[in-house]
Structures are given as C-alpha cells and as structure tokens.
CSV table of C-alpha atoms and ligand atoms in Angstrom, one decimal:
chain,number,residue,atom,x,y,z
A,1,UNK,CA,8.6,17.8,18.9
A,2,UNK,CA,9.1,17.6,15.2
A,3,UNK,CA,8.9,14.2,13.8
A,4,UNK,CA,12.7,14.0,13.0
A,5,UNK,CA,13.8,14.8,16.3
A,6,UNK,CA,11.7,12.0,17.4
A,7,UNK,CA,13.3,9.3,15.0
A,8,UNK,CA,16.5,10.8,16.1
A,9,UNK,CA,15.8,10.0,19.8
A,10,UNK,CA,14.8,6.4,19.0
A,11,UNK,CA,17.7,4.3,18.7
A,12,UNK,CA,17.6,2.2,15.6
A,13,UNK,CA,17.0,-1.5,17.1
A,14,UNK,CA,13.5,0.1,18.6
A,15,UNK,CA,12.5,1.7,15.8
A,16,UNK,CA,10.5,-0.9,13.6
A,17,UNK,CA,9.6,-3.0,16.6
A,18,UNK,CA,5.9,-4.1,16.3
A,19,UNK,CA,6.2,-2.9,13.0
A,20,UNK,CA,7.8,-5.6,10.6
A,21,UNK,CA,8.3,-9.3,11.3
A,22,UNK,CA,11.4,-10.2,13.8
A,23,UNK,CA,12.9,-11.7,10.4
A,24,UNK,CA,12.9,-9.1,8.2
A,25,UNK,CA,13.7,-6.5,11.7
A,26,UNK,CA,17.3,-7.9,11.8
A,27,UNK,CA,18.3,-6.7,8.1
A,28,UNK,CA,16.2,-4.0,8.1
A,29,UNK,CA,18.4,-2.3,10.9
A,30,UNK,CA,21.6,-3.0,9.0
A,31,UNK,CA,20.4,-1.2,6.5
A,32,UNK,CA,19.2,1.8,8.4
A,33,UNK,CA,22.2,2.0,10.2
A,34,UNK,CA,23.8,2.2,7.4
A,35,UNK,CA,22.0,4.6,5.9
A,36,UNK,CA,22.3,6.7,9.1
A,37,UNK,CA,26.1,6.9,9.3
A,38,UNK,CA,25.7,8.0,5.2
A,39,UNK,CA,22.9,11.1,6.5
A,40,UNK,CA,25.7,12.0,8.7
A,41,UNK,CA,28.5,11.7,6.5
A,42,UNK,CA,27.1,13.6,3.8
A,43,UNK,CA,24.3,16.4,5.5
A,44,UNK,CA,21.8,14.5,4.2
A,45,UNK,CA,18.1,14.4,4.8
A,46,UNK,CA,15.5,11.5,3.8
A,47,UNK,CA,11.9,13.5,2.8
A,48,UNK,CA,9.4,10.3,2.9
A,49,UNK,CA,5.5,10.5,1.5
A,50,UNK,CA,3.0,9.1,3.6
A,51,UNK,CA,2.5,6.1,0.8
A,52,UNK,CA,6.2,4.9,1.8
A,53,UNK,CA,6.4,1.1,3.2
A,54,UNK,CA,6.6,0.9,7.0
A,55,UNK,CA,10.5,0.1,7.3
A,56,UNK,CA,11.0,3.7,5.7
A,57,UNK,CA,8.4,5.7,6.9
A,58,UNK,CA,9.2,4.3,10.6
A,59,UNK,CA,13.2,3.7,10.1
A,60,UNK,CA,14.7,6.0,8.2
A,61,UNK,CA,12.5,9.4,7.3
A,62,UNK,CA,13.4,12.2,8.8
A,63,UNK,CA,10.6,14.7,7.3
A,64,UNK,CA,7.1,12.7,6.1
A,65,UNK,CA,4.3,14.1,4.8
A,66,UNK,CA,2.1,14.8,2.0
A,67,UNK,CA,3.4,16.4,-1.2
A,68,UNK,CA,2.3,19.8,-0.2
A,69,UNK,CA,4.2,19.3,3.3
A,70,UNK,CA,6.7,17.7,0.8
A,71,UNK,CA,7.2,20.9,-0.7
A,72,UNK,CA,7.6,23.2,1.7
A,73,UNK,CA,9.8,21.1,3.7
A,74,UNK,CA,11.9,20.8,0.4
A,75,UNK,CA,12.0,24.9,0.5
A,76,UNK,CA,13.5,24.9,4.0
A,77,UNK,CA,15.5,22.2,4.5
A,78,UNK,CA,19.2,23.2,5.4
A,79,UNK,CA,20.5,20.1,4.3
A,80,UNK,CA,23.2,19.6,1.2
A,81,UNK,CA,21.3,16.4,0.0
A,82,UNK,CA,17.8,15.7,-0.1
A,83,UNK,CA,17.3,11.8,-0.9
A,84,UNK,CA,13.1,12.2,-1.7
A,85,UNK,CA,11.7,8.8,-0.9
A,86,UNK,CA,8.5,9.1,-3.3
A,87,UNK,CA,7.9,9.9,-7.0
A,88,UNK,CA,10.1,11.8,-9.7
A,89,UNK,CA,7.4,14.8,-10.0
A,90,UNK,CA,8.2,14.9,-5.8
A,91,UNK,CA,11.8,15.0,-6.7
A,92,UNK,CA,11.9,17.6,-9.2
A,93,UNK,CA,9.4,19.5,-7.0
A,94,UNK,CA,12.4,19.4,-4.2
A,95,UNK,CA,15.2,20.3,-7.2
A,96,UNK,CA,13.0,23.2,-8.4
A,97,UNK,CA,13.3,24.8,-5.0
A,98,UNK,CA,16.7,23.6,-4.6
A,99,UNK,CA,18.6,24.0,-7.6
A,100,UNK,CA,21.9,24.3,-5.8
A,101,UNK,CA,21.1,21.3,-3.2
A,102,UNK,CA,21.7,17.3,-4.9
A,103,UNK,CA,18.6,15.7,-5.0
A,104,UNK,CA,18.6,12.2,-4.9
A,105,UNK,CA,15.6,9.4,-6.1
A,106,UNK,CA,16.4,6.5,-4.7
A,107,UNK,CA,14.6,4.9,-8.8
A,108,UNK,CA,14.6,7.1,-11.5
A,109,UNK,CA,11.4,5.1,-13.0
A,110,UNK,CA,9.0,5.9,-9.9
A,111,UNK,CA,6.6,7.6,-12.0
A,112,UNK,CA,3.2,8.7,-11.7
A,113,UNK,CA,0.2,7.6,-13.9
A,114,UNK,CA,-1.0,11.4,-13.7
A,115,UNK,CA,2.5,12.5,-15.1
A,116,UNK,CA,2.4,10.6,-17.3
A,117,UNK,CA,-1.6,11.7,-18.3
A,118,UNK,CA,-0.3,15.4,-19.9
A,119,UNK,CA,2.6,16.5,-21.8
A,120,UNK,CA,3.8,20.3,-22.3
A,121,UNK,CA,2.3,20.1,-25.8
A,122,UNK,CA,-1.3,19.4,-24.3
A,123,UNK,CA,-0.7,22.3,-22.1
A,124,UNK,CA,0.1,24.9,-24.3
A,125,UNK,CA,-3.1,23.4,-27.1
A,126,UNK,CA,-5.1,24.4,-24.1
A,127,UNK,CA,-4.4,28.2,-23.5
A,128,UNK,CA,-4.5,28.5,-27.0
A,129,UNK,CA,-8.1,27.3,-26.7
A,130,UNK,CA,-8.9,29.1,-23.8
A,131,UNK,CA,-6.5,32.4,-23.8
A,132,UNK,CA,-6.4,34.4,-20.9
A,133,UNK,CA,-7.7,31.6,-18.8
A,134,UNK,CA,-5.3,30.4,-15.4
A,135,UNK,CA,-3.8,26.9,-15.7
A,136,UNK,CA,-3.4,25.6,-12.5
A,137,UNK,CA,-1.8,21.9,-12.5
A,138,UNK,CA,-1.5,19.5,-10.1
A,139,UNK,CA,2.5,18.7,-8.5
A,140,UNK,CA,2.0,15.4,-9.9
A,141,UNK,CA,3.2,16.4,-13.2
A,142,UNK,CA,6.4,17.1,-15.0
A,143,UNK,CA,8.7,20.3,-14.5
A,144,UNK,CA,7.9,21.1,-17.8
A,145,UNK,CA,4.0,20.5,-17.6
A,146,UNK,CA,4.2,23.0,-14.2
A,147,UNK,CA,6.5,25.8,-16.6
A,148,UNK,CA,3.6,26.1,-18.9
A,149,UNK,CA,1.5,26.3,-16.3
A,150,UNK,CA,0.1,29.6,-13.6
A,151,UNK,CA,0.1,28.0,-10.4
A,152,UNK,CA,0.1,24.5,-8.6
A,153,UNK,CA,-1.8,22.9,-6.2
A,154,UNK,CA,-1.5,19.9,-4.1
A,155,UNK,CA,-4.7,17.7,-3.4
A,156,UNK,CA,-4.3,19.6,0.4
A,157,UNK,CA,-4.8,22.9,-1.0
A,158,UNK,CA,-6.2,22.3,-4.8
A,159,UNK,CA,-9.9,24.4,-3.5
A,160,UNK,CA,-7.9,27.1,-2.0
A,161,UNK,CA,-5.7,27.8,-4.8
A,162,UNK,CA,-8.4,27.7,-7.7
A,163,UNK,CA,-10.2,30.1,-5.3
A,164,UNK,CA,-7.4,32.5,-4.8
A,165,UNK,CA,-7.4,33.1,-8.4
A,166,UNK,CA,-9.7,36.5,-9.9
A,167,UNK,CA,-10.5,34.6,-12.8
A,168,UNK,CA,-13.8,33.1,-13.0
A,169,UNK,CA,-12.3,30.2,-15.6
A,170,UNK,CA,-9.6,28.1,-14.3
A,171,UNK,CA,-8.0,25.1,-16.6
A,172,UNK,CA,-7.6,22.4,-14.2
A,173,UNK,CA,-4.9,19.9,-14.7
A,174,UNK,CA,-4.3,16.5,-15.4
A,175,UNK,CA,-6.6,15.0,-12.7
A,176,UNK,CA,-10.2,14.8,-13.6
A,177,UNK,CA,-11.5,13.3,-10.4
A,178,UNK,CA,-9.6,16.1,-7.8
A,179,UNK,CA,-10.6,18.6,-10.4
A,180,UNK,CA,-14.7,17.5,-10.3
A,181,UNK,CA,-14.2,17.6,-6.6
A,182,UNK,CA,-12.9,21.2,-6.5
A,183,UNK,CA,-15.8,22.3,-8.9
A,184,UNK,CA,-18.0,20.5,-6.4
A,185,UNK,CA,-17.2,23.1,-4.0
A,186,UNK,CA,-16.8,26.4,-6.3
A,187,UNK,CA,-18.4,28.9,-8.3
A,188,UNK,CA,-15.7,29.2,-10.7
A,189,UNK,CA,-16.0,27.3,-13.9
A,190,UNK,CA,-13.5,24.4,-13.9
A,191,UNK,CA,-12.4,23.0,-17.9
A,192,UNK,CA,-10.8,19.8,-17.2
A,193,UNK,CA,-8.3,17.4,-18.4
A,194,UNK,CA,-8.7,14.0,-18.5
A,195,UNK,CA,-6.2,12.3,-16.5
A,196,UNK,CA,-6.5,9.7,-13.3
A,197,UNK,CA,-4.5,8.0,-10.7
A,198,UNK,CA,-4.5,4.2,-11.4
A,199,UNK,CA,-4.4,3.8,-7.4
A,200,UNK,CA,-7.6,5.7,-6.8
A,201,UNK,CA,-9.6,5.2,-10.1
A,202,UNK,CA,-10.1,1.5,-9.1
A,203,UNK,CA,-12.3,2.2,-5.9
A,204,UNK,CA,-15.9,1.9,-6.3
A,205,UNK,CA,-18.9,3.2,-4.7
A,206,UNK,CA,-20.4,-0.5,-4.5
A,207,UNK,CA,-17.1,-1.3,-2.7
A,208,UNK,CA,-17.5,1.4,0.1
A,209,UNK,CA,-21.0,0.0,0.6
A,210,UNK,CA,-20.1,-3.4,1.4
A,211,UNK,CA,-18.2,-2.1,3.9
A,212,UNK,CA,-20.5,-0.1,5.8
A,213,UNK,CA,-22.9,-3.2,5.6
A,214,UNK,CA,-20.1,-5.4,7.0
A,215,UNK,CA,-17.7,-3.3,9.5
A,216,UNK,CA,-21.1,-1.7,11.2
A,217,UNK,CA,-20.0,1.7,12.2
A,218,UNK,CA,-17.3,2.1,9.9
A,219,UNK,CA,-16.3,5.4,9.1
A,220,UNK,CA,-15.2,5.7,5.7
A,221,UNK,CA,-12.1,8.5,4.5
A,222,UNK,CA,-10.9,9.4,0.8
A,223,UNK,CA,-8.6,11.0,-1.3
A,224,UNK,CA,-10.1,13.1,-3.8
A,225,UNK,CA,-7.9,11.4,-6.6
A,226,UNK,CA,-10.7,8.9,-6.1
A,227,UNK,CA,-14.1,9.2,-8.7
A,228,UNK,CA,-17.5,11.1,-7.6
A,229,UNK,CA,-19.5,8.6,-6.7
A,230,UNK,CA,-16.8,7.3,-4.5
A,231,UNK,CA,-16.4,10.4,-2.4
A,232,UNK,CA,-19.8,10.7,-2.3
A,233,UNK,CA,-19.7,7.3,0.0
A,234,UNK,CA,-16.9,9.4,2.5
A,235,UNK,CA,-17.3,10.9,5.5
A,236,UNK,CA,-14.4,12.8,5.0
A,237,UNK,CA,-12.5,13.9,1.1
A,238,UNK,CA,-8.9,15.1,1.9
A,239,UNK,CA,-5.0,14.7,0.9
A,240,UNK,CA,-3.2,12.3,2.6
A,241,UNK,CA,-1.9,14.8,5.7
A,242,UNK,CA,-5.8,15.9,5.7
A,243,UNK,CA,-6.9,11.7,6.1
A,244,UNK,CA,-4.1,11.7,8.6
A,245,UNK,CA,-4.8,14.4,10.6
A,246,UNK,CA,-8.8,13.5,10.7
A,247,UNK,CA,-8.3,10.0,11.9
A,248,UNK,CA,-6.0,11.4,14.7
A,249,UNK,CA,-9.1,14.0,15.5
A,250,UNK,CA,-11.4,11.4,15.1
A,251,UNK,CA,-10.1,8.6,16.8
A,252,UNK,CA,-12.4,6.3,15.3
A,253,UNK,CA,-13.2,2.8,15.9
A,254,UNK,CA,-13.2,1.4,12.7
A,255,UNK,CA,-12.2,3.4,9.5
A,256,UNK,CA,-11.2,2.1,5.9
A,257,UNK,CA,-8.9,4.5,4.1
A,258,UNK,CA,-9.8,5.1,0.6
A,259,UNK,CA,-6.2,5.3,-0.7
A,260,UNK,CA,-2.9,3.6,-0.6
A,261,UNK,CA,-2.5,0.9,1.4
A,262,UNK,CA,0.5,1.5,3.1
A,263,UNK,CA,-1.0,4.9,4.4
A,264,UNK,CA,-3.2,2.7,7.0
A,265,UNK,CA,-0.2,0.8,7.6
A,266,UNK,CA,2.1,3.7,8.8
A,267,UNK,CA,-0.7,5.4,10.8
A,268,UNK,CA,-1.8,2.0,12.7
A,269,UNK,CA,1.8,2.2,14.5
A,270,UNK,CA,0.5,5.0,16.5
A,271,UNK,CA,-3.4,4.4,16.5
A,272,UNK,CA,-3.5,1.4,18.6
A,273,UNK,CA,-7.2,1.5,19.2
A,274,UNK,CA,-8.5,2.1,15.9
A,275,UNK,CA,-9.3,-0.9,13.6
A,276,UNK,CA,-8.1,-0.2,10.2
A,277,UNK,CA,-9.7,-2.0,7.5
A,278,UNK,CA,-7.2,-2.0,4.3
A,279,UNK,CA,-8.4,-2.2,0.9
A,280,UNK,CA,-4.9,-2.8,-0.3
A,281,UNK,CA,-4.4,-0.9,-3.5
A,282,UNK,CA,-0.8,-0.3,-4.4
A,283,UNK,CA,0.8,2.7,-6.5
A,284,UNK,CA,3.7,0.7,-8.1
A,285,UNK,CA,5.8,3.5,-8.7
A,286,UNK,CA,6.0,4.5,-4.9
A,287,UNK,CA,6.0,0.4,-4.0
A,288,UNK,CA,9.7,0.8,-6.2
A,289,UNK,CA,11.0,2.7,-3.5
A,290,UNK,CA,13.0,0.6,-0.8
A,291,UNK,CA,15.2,0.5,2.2
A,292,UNK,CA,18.0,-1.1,0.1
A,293,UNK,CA,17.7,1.6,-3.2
A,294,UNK,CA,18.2,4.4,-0.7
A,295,UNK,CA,21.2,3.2,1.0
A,296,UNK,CA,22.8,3.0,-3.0
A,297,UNK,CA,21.3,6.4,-3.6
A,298,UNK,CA,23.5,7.6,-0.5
A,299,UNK,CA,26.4,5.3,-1.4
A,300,UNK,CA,26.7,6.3,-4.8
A,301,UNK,CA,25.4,9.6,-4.6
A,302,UNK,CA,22.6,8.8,-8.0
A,303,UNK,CA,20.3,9.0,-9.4
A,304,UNK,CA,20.4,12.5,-9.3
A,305,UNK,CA,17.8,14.6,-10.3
A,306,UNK,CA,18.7,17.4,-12.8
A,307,UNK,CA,16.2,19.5,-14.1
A,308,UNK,CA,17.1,22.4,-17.0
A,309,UNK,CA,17.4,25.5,-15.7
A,310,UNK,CA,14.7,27.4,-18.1
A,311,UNK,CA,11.5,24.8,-17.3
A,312,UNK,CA,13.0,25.2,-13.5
A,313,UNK,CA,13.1,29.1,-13.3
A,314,UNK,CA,9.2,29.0,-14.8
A,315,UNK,CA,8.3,25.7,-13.1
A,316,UNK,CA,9.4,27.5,-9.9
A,317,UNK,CA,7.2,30.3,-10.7
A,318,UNK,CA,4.4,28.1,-10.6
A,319,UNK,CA,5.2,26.2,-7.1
A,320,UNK,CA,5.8,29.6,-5.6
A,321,UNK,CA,2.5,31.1,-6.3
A,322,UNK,CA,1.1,28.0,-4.9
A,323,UNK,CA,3.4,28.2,-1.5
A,324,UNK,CA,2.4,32.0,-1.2
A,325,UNK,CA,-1.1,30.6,-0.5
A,326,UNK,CA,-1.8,30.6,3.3
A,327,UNK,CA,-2.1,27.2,4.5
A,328,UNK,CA,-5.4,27.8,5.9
B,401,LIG,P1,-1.0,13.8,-1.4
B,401,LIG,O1,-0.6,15.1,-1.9
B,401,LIG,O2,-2.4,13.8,-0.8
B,401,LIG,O3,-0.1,13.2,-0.5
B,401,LIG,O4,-1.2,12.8,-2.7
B,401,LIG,C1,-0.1,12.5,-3.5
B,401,LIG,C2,-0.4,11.4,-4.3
B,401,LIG,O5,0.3,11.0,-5.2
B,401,LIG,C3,-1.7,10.7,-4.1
B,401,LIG,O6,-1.9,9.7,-5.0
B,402,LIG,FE1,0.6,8.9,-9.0
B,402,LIG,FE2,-1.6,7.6,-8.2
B,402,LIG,FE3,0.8,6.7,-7.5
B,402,LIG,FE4,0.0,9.0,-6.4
B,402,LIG,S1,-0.9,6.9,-6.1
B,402,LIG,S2,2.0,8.6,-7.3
B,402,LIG,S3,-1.2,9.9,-8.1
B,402,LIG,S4,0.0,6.8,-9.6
C-alpha cells in the first residue's frame, strides 16, 4: 500500500494521535482539513522530506521521502499542483521536471546552506580549470548551479552516479563532506568544492562517543553530509530513505540518528520498540515550513516557483542523467 493511500484511509482526527500534544491536536486538524478540501479542490498533491515536523509528515503528506524519492515522485506525479513541503532547490527540482504543473513552496526563503555554498560563476571557473572533466553536483543547489553542471546526484545515489561516469576525474559539488565520503569508496579521483550543511557540520566524533559510553549498545546511523571522522563513528553512512529503511531492517534497540531531528521524530511513530536518542539539530530552512504556510500556499495559490526556461531545459539535462541511473 503506498503511503498516500494510507493517509487517505486514516480519517483526519486519528491521524496525529500519539503524535502531538492533545492541545496543539485540536488546531492542527482544522488545519489539515482544510488543507484537505483545498488538495481536492485544486488536484493537488503535498510532496513532504523526511526532515518535515510531525504534524506534516503524519497529517498532511501525501508522497514523503528523501530528495531522490523526491524527485522521481515529482517526475510522475499526475497531479496539477505540487505544494513541495521542503527546500527551494526541492521545489525547483519538482518545476524542472514539471514545467507545465504549478509548483508551490509553502516559504520562498527555505534555503539551503549548501545552495547557498556555490554560484554558477564558481561552476563554470572550475571546468575551465579542469576541461573535459564531469561536474556532478549535488540537488541541493540552484537550477542554475545544476545547468552548468553534467549530472546530479542525491546523497542516496551520489557513489553510484560518480561511478557510472567513464571519466576517471569527476568535479564533485558543493558538499565537501558527501564528496570525501564518495572518494572513500572509489577509484576515481574526486576534486572538491568546499561547501557544508550547517545541520550536519556540527556533529562530532567526541559526541558519537559519549554516546556509545552512555546508551550501552547503541547503534549509531549518519548522513554522509556529516564530516569523516564522524562517519567513521557510524554503523551505517546513508541518505535519509537509506537511515530509514536501515532502522526498519534493523529494528534496533537503541539508535541515535546522526541528522535532523525531526527524522527520529517521524520514524518513532511507527518504531514503537526502538529507543531513539535525539541529538536535536535543526535545519532552519526546513523548520520554516508549517501546517499553517501550506494551507496559504493552497489558498492563495503562491509562492510559486518559476524557474527560466533556458537554466530549466539544461538543469533538466542534468536531473535526467541522474534518474536514468538504476536505483540499485
Ligand atoms: P536526503 O537526500 O538524504 O534526504 O538529504 C537531503 C538533505 O537536505 C540533507 O540535509
Ligand atoms: Fe541544506 Fe543542511 Fe538544511 Fe539539508 S539540512 S536543507 S543540506 S542546510
């Protein structure tokens, strides 16, 4: 059963039961009511990230995932609106592969401290420095940082798309940390750029061993936005689907999620016998996306995402190649 049809079969006064405080329950379902009746009344579909709050995630996503799931979910959907409950560069992703569909963000200023890390400019500097070598960039950039670019990658499939490539050189960009992680487990020369996540930067190794000394059997998952040393305290490096999908595997006593917080939030709803220990480091842009902003975004039909029609056609180019690479 896909994870829609299951939010559709739960009526809306059961859905955030157990989930958020009686208090807050009671205006929450107002607003997902609301912003029910406004899906219907305009074909509209809510694509959530795993790093959205529990009211949303829970309440009102119909299709939740990480931003490679993100991505292809944006390529199939059959809906007229896509309201994309995340971060611009996940927005313009979805417009890219919809330029004919309206694609809503429910705040324009959700950003991403990777974005934000490279500009076109930077881009093209590079393959002037290295000609004839494949840029593969990150989705969290710009749509015109991924039009100057060869191919994309996600953090679920970064290794296999540097891998797919001929080239023994690959330019990997903006994240340092996910790049050093995919030259970890390659041949291929990797020439980096020097961007971060401010989520996954703060986590130290020194962190992840206090831990271990005081949750005894912890197990101990990370993104590989997170530095070296860090993942080199993990039991398991993946995206956030990958994290998801291991703890489910797993079923583990204890874990501690190196990432979001709200990830260990959303996946304790359904893990009832797993303790999760929560280092609670919060991206703010994704924190600026709420229950209330995506009711306006349906009610008002804004903020729309537009994205120019040249950088689409050869951002496109680049998300493409990347969704041509088998998933496994
Ligand atoms: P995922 O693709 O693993 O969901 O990561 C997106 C992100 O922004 C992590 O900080
Ligand atoms: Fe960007 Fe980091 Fe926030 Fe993800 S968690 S959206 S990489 S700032």
């Amino acid at each position: 059963m896909s994870i829609s049809t299951a939010l559709q079969r739960t009526p809306i006064g059961e859905r955030l039961v157990g989930i958020v405080p009686d208090a807050e329950r009671f205006v929450a379902e107002t607003i997902i009511e609301d912003i029910e009746n406004l899906k219907r009344e305009h074909n509209a579909v809510v694509l959530a990230h795993n790093y959205m709050t529990a009211d949303i995630f829970h309440g009102v996503a119909d299709l939740r995932g990480d931003s490679l799931a993100l991505a292809h979910m944006a390529a199939t959907t059959e809906a007229d609106v896509i309201v994309l409950a995340g971060v611009h560069f996940m927005a313009e992703t979805a417009k890219i592969l919809n330029p004919d569909k309206t694609v809503l963000i429910p705040d324009p200023g959700a950003g991403c401290s990777l974005a934000d890390s490279i500009t076109p400019a930077d881009v093209r500097a590079l393959k002037n420095r290295y000609p004839g070598v494949p840029v593969v960039t990150y989705v969290n950039t710009s749509a015109e940082v991924k039009a100057e670019s060869d191919i994309c990658c996600t953090s679920g499939n970064a290794l296999r798309v540097v891998e797919s490539l001929e080239s023994p050189r690959v330019i990997f960009l903006p994240d340092r940390y996910l790049g050093a992680w995919v030259a970890s487990q390659t041949t291929k020369e990797i020439i980096l750029w020097d961007g971060s996540c401010m989520v996954h930067e703060r986590f130290t190794a020194a962190e992840l061993r206090d831990y271990r000394s005081e949750y005894q059997g912890i197990r101990v998952i990370a993104h590989p936005e997170c530095p070296p040393d860090v993942l080199d305290e993990a039991d398991y490096v993946g995206s956030t689907a990958g994290m998801i999908e291991w703890v489910r595997a797993e079923a583990p006593t204890k874990v501690v999620m190196v990432t979001e917080c709200s990830m260990a939030a959303n996946l304790a709803v359904n893990a009832p016998n797993t303790e999760f220990i929560q280092p609670c480091n919060l991206c703010p842009y994704m924190k600026m996306i709420t229950l209330e902003n995506i009711r306006t975004a349906l009610q008002t039909m804004t903020t729309e995402v537009v994205v120019d029609p040249d950088t689409s056609r050869r951002a496109r180019q680049a998300v493409d190649r990347m969704l041509a690479v088998p998933l496994t």
